[in-house]
Short mmCIF file of C-alpha atoms in Angstrom, two decimals:
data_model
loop_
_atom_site.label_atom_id
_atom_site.label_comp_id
_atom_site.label_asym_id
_atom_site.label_seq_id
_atom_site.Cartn_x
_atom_site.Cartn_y
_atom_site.Cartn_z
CA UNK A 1 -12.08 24.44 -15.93
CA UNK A 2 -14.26 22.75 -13.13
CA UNK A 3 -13.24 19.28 -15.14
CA UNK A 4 -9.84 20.25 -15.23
CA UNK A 5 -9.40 21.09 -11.49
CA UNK A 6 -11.22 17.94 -10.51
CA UNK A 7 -9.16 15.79 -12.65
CA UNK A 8 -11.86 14.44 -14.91
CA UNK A 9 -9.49 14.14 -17.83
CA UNK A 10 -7.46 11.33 -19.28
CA UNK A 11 -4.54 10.43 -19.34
CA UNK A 12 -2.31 7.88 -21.31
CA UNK A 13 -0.15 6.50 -18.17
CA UNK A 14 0.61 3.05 -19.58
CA UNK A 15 1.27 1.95 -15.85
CA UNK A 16 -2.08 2.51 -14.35
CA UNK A 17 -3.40 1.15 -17.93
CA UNK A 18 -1.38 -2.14 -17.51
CA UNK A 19 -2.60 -2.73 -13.99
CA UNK A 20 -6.47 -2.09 -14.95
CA UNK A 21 -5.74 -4.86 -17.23
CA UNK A 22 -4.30 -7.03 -14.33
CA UNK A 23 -7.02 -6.64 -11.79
CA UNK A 24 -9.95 -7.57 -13.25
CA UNK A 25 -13.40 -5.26 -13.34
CA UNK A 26 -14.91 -5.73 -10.03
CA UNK A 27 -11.78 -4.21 -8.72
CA UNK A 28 -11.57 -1.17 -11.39
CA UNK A 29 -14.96 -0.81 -11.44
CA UNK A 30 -14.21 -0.04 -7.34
CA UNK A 31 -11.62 2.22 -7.90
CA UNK A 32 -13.30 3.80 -9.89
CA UNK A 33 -16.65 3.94 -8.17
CA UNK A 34 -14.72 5.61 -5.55
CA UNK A 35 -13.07 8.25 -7.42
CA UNK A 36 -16.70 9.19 -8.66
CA UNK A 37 -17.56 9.03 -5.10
CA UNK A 38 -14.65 10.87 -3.40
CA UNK A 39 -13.84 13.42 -6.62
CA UNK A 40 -17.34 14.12 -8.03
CA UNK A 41 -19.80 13.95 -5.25
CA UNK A 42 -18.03 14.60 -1.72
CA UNK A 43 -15.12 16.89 -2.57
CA UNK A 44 -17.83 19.27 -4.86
CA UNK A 45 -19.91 19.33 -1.76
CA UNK A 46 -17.00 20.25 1.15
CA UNK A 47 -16.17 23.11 -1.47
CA UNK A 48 -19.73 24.33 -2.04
CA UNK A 49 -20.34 24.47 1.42
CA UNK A 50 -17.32 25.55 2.33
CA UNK A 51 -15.41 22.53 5.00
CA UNK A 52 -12.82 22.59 1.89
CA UNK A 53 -11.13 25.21 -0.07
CA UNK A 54 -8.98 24.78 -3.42
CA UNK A 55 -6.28 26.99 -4.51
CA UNK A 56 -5.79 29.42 -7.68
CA UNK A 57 -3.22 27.43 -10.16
CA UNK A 58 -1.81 30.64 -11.43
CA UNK A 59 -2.79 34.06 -9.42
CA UNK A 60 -1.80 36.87 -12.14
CA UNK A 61 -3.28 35.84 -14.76
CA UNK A 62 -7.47 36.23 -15.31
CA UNK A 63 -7.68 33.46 -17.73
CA UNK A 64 -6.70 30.96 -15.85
CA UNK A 65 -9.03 32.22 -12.72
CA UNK A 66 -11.18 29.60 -12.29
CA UNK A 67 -8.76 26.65 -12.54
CA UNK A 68 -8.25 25.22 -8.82
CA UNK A 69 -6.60 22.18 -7.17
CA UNK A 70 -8.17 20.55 -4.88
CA UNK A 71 -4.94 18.50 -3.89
CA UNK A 72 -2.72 21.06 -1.66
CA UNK A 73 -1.52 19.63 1.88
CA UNK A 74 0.59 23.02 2.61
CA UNK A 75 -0.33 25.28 4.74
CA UNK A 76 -2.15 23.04 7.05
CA UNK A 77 -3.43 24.32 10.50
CA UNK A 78 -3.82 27.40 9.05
CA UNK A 79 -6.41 27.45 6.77
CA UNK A 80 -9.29 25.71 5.72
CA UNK A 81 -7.64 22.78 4.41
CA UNK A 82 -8.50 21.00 0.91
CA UNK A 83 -10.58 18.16 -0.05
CA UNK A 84 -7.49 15.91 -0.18
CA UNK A 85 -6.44 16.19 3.17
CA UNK A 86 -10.12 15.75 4.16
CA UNK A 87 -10.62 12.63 1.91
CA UNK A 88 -7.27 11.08 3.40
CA UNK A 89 -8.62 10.30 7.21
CA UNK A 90 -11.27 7.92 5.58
CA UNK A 91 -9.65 6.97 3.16
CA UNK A 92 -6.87 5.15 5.50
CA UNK A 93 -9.57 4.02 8.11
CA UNK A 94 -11.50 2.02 5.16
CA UNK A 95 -8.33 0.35 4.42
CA UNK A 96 -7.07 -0.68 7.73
CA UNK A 97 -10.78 -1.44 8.77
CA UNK A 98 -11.41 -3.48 5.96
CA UNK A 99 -7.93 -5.58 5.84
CA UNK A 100 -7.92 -6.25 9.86
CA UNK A 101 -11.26 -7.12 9.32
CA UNK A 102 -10.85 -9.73 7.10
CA UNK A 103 -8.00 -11.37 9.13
CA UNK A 104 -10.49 -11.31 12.25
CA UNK A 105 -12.89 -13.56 10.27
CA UNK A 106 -10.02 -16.01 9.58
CA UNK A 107 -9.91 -16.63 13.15
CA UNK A 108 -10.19 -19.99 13.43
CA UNK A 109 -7.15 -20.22 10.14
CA UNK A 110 -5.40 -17.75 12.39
CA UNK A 111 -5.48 -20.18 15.46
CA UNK A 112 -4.98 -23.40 13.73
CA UNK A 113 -1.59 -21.79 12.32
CA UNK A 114 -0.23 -20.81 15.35
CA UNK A 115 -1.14 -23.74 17.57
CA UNK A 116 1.54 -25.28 13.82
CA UNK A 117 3.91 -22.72 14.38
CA UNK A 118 4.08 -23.59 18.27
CA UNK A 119 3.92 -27.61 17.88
CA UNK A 120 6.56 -27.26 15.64
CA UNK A 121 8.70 -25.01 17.06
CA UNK A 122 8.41 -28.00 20.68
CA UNK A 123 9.01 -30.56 18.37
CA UNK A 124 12.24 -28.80 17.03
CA UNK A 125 13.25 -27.91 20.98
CA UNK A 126 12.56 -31.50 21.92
CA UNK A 127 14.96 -32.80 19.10
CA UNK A 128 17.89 -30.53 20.40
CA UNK A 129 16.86 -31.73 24.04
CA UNK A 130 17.46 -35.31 23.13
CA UNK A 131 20.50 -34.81 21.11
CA UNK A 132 21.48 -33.54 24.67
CA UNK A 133 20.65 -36.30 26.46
CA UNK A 134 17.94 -34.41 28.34
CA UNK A 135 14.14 -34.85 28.76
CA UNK A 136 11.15 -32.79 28.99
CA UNK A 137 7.35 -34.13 29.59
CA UNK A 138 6.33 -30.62 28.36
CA UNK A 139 7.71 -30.34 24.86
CA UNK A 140 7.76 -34.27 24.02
CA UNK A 141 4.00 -34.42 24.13
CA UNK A 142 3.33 -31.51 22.28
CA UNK A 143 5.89 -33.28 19.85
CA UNK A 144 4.08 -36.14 19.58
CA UNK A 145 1.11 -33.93 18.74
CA UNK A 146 2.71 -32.65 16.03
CA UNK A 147 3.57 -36.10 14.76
CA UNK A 148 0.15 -36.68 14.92
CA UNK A 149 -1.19 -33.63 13.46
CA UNK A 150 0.96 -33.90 10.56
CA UNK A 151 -0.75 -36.45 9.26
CA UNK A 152 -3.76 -34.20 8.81
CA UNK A 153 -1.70 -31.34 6.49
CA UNK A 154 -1.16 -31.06 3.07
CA UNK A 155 2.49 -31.64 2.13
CA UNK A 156 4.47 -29.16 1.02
CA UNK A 157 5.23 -29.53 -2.47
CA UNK A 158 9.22 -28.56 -1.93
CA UNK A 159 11.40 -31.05 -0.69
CA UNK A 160 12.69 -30.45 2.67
CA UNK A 161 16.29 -29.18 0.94
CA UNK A 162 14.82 -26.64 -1.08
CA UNK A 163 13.25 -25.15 1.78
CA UNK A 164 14.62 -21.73 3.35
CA UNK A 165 16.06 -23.30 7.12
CA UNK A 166 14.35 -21.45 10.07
CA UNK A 167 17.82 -20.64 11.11
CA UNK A 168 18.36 -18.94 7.87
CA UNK A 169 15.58 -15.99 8.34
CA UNK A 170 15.30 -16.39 11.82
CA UNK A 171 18.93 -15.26 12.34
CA UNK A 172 18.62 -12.96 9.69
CA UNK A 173 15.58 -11.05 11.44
CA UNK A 174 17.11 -10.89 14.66
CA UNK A 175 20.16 -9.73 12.85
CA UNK A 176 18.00 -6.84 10.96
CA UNK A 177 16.10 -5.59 13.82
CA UNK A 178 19.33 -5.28 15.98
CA UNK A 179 20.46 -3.08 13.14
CA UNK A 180 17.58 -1.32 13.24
CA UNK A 181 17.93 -0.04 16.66
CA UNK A 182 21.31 0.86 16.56
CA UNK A 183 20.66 2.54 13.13
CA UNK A 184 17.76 4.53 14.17
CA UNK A 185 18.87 5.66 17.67
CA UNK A 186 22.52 7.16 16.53
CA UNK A 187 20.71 8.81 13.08
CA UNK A 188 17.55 10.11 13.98
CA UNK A 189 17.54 10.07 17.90
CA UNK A 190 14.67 7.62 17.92
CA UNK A 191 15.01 5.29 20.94
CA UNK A 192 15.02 1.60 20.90
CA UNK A 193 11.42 0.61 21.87
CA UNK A 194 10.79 2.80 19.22
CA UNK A 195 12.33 0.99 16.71
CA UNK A 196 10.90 -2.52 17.74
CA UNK A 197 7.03 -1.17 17.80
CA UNK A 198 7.66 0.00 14.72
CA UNK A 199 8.95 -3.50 13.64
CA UNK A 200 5.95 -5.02 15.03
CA UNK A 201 3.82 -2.56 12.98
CA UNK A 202 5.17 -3.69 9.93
CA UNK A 203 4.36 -7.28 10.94
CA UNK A 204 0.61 -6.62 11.57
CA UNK A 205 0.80 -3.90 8.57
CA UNK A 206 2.14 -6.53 6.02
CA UNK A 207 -1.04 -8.47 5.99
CA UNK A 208 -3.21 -5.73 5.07
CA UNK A 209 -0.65 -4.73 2.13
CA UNK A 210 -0.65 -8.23 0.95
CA UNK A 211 -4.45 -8.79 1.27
CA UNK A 212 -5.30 -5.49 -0.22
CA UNK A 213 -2.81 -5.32 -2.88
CA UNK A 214 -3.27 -9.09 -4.04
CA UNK A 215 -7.20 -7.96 -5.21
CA UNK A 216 -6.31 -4.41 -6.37
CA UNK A 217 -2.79 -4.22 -7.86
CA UNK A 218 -2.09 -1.59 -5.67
CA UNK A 219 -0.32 -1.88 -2.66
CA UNK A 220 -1.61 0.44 0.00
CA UNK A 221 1.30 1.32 1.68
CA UNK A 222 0.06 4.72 2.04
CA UNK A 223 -3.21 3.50 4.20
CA UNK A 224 0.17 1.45 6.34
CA UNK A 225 2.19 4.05 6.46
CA UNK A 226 -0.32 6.71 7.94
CA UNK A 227 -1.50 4.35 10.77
CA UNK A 228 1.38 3.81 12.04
CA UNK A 229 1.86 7.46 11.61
CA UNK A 230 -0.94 7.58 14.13
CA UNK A 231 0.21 5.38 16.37
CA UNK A 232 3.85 6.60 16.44
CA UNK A 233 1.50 10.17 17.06
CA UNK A 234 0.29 8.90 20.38
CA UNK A 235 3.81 7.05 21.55
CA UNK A 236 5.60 10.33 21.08
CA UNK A 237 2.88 12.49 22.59
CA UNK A 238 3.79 13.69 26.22
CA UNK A 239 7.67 12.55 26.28
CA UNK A 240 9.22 15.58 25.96
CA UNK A 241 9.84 15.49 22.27
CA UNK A 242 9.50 19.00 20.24
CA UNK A 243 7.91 18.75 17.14
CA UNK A 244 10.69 19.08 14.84
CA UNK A 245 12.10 15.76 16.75
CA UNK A 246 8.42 14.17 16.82
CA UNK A 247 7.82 14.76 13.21
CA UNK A 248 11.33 13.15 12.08
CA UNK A 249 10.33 10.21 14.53
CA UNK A 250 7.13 9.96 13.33
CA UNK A 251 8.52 9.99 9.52
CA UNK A 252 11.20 7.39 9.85
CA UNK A 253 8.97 5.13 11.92
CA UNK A 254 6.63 5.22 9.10
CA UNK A 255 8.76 4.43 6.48
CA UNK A 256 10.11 0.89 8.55
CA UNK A 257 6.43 0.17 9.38
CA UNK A 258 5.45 0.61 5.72
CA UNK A 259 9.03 -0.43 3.97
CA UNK A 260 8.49 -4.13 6.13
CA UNK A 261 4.75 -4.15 5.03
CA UNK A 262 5.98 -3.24 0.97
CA UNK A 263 8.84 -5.86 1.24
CA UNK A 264 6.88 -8.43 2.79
CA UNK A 265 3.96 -7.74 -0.32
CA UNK A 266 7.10 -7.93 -2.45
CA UNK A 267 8.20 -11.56 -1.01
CA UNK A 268 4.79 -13.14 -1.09
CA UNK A 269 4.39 -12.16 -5.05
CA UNK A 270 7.70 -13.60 -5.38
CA UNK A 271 7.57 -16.68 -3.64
CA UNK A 272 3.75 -17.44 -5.33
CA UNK A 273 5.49 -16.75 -8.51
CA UNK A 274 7.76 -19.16 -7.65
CA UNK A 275 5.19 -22.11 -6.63
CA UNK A 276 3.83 -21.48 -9.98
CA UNK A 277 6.65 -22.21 -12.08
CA UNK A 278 8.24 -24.95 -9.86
CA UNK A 279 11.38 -22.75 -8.44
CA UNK A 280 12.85 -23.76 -4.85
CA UNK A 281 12.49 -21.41 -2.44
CA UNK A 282 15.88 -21.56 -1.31
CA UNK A 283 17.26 -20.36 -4.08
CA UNK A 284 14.51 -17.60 -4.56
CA UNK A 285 15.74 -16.30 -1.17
CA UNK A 286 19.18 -16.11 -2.30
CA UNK A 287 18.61 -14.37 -5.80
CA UNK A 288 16.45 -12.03 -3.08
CA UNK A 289 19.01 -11.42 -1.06
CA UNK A 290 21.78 -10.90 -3.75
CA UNK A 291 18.74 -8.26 -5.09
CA UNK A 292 18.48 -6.37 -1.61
CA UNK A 293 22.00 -5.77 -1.78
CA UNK A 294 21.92 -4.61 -5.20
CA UNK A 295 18.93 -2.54 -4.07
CA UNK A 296 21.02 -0.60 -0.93
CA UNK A 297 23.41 0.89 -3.35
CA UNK A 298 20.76 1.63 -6.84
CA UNK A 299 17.88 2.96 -4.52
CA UNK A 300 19.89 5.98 -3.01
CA UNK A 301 21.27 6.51 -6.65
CA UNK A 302 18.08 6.64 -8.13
CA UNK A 303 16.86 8.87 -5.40
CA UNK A 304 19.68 11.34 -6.51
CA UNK A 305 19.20 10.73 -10.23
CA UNK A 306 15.01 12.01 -9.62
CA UNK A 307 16.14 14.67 -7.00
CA UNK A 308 18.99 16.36 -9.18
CA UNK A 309 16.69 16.16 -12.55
CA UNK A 310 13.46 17.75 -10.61
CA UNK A 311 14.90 19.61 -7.84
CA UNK A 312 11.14 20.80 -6.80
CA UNK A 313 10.61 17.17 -5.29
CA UNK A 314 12.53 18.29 -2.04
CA UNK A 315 11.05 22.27 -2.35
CA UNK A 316 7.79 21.60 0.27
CA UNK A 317 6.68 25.44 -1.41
CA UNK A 318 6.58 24.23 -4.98
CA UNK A 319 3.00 24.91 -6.64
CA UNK A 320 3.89 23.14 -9.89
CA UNK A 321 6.63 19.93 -10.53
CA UNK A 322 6.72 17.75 -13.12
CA UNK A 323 7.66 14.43 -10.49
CA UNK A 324 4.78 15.24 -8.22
CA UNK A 325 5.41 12.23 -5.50
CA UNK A 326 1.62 12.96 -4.23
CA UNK A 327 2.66 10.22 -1.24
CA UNK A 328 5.55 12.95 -0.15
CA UNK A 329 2.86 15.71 0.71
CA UNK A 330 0.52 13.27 2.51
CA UNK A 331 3.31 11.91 4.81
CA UNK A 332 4.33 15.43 5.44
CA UNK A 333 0.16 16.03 6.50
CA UNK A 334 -0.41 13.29 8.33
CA UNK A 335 3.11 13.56 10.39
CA UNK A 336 2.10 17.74 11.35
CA UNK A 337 -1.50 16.47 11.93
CA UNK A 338 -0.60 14.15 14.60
CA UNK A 339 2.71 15.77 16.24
CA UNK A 340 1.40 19.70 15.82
CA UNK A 341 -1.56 21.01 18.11
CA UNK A 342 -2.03 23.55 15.15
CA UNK A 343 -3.24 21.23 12.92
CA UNK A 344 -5.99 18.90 13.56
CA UNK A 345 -8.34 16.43 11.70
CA UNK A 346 -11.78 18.14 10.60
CA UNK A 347 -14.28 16.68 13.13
CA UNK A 348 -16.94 16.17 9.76
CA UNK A 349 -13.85 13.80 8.18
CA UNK A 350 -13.55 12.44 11.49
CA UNK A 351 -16.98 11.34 12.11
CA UNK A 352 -17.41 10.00 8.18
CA UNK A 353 -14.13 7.86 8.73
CA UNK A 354 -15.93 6.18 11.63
CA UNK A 355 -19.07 5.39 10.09
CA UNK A 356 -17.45 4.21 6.59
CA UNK A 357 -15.07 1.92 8.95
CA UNK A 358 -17.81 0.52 10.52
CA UNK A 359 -19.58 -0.01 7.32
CA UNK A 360 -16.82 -1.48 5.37
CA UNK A 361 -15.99 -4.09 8.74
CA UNK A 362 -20.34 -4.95 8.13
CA UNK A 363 -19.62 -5.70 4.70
CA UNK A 364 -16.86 -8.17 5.70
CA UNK A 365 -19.06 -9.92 8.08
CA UNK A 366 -21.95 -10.14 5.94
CA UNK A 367 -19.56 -11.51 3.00
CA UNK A 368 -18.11 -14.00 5.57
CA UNK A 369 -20.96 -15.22 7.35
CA UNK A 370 -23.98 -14.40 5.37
CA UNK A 371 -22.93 -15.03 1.55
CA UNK A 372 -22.00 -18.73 1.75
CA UNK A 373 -23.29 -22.00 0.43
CA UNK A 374 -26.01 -20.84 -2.89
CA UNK A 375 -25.68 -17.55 -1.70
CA UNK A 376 -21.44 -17.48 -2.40
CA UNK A 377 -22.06 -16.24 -5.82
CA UNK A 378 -23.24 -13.03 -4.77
CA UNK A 379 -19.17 -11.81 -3.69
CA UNK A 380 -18.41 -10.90 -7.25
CA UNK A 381 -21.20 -8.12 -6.88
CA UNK A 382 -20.21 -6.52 -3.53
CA UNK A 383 -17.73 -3.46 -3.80
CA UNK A 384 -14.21 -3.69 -3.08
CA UNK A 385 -13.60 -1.42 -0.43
CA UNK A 386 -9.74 -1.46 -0.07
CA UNK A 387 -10.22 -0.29 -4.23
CA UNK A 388 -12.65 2.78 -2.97
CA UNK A 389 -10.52 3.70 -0.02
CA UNK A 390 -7.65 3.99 -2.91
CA UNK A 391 -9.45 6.11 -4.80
CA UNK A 392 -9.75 8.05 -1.51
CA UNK A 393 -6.05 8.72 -0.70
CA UNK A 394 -5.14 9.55 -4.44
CA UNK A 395 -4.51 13.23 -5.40
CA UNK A 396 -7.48 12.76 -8.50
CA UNK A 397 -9.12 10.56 -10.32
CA UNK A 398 -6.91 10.09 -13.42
CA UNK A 399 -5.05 6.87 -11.92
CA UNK A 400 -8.32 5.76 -11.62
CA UNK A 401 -9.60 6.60 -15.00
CA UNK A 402 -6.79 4.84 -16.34
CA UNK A 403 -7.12 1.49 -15.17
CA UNK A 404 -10.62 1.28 -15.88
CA UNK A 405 -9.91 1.96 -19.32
CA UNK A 406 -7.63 -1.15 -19.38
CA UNK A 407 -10.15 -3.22 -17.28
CA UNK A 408 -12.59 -2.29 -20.16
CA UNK A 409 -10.35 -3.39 -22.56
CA UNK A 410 -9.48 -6.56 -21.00
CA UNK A 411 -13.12 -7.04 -20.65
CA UNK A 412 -13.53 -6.42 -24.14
CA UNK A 413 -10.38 -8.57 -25.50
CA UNK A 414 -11.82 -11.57 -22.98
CA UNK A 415 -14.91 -11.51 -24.98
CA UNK A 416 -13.24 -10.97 -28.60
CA UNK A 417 -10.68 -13.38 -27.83
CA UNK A 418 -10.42 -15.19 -24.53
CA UNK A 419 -7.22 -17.31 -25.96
CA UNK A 420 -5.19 -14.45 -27.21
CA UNK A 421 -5.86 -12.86 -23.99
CA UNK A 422 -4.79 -15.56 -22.11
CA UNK A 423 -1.52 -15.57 -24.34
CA UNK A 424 -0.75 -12.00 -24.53
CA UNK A 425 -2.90 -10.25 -22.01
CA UNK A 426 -0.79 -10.96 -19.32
CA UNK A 427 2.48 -9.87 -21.24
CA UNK A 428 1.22 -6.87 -22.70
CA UNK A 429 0.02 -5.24 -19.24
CA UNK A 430 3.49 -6.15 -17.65
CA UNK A 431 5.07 -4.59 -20.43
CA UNK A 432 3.23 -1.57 -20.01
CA UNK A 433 3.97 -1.44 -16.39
CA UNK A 434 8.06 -2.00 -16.48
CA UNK A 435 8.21 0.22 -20.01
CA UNK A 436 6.81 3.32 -17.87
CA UNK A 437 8.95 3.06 -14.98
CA UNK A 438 12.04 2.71 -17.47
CA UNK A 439 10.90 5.54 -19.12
CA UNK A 440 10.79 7.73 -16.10
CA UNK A 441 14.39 7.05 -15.42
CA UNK A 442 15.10 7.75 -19.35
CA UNK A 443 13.22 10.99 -18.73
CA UNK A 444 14.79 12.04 -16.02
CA UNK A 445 18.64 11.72 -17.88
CA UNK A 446 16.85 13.74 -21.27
CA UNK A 447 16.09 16.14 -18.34
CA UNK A 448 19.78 16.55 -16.76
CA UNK A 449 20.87 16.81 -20.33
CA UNK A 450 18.82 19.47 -21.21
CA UNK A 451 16.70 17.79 -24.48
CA UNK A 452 13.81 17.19 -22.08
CA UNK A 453 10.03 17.45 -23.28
CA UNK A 454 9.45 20.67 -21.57
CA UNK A 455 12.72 22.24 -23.49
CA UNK A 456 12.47 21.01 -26.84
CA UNK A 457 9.32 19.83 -27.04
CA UNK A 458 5.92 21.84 -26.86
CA UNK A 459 3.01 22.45 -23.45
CA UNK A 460 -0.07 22.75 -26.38
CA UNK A 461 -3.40 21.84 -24.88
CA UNK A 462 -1.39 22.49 -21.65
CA UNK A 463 -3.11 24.70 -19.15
CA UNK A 464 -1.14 27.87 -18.75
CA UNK A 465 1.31 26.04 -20.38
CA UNK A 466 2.07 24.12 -17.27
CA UNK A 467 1.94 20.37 -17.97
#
């Protein structure tokens, strides 16, 4: 039982199998490193000595008394709260620690690209102030610098015409976050400044979802999503807000801080996809665009499709649901944790987020600044952090387990095969990773209908027959 509880078990989740195969073993090997680290060895240990508690699966019947989980965010404030909820603080600190960390060592990348941005923005300024007849000393020698500095660039490999026009997103931003405001103050009462801090989060947010989730596979919007929890947590603290109105602040703030950070991970993917093959960018921004429209009206019907053939997601009580939405729970935790003077962060998960923050930023700097020249080819053997902070924030390990069986069979077909790999490895994991999510949404119409698994089909090797 102690195996089942923990989550030590496999399962066949062709999704988490297809991405294993996609991010290579130094990244699996992480996540899964972690897992052992957060699942076998800490969350054992707050139990045993009792910082964490688990809960009884199924209460009236004695042979099923020793099976547990370890996973439960209800409740909080109240009781001594679970290893999840105790693994999540560090597990969001590595991530953001790690990812800001790596943009701080970029500095002088950082700096060169805005001093770019800023040239050519008074370049573009001093055009329009010609066309108009007019003159400025200010903007026509930082014009010339650009001139100059272009020289020094590599070219951009699409022609000027396939290019998306600044005017294009720029107008299109401005258009979005007016929206935004308007949207958010009339339907959830948040105010303005609000809305545009939360913008700015997803700005600074994005980079850590596209640094983290280019090396794992896995976009962290989780680790996003409860920082700027935290921060909307402090902004709302003290104005007068009760906690029913902080918590739905806090919630939809989140989800624009992390929905800019997930789009924005979304568009990069895209776009490199793009260089690859040779497409313009222009018209990757309009098939983009026609797909966010698209998107508005399939997302909410999705949502209802998943909602009306598991009703439990939207029951906060439910023990047991076969659509468990793990990220639902931990929204709901972190939003009460910072908004409810009940419920507070364990000082022992406190002080271990610190010190694995700290030690995770170290790790950065000694990659950066220590393991160059002859020493470079000592990165592949250093632990990917954003992977063990993952592995942190998940309800168990068997995500985990699962892509490190398809890292070890990449590994293995690499070796057997490199060219087949090369041919079909690629194919085969992306296949896995569309066929599941189609087959959720083909589940979830067997389930309306009635002909589901759990009706006609059988819960053998099932605990308690719950599966």
């Amino acid at each position: 039982m102690n195996i089942e509880s923990w989550g030590w078990w496999f399962e066949w989740t062709p999704a988490f199998i297809g991405s294993g195969i996609l991010i290579g073993m130094n990244s699996a090997l992480s996540l899964f490193g972690g897992a052992i680290l957060a699942w076998a060895i800490i969350g054992p240990a707050l139990v045993h000595y009792g910082e964490c508690i688990g809960k009884q699966q199924v209460d009236d019947d004695p042979r099923w008394a020793d099976w547990y989980s370890f996973a439960s965010l209800s409740n909080l404030g109240h009781e001594t709260p679970s290893p999840r909820y105790w693994l999540l603080w560090p597990g969001v600190m590595i991530m953001v620690c790690t990812s800001m960390a790596e943009l701080a060592v970029q500095y002088k990348v950082i700096g060169y690209a805005g001093k770019t941005v800023w040239r050519k923005a008074c370049a573009g300024i001093n055009g329009l102030l010609i066309k108009r007849g007019t003159h400025s000393n200010y903007f026509s020698t930082r014009a010339e610098r650009e001139v100059k500095a272009s020289d020094n660039i590599i070219e951009d490999p699409a022609r000027p015409e396939d290019q998306v026009p600044m005017w294009m997103w720029s107008s299109g931003l401005l258009l979005t976050i007016v929206a935004a405001m308007i949207i958010f103050h009339f339907q959830w009462g948040m105010n303005p400044g609000l809305t545009i801090l939360a913008c700015v989060l997803g700005f600074l947010f994005s980079f850590l979802a596209i640094q983290i989730g280019a090396v794992t596979d896995q976009t962290p919007l989780t680790a996003a999503s409860k920082a700027s929890q935290l921060v909307f947590g402090g902004a709302t603290q003290g104005k007068g807000y009760s906690i029913k109105d902080a918590q739905r602040i806090n919630l939809v703030a989140g989800g624009l801080a992390s929905g800019g950070a997930d789009v924005a991970t979304s568009l990069t993917s895209d776009f490199r996809t793009g260089f690859l093959l040779g497409t313009p960018p222009v018209k990757q921004w309009y098939a983009q665009g026609l797909g966010t429209i698209i998107a508005i009206f399939l997302a909410p019907g999705m949502f209802v499709l998943f909602t009306t053939a598991y009703p439990c997601i939207l029951d906060a009580d439910a023990e047991h649901c076969a659509f468990g939405v793990p990220s639902v729970a931990a929204w709901a935790a972190v939003a009460q944790a910072v908004t409810d003077p009940a419920v507070s962060i364990p000082l022992t998960s406190g002080i271990f987020s610190i010190v694995m923050g700290v030690f995770s930023i170290a790790q950065v700097v000694f990659r950066h600044f220590y393991l160059v020249g002859a020493r470079e080819r000592y990165r592949d053997y250093l632990p990917n952090w954003g992977a063990i902070a993952l592995s942190f924030v998940l309800p168990n390990p068997v995500f985990t387990t699962a892509s490190m069986f398809g890292a070890l069979v990449a590994w293995g077909w690499r070796r057997w095969n490199l060219k087949a790999f090369d041919l079909y490895g690629y194919a085969v994991a992306a296949g896995f990773i569309a066929g599941e999510g189609l087959g959720g949404v083909v589940g979830a119409v067997l389930q309306i209908g009635g002909v589901s698994g759990d009706v006609l089909g059988t819960t053998a090797g099932c605990p308690a027959g719950i599966c």
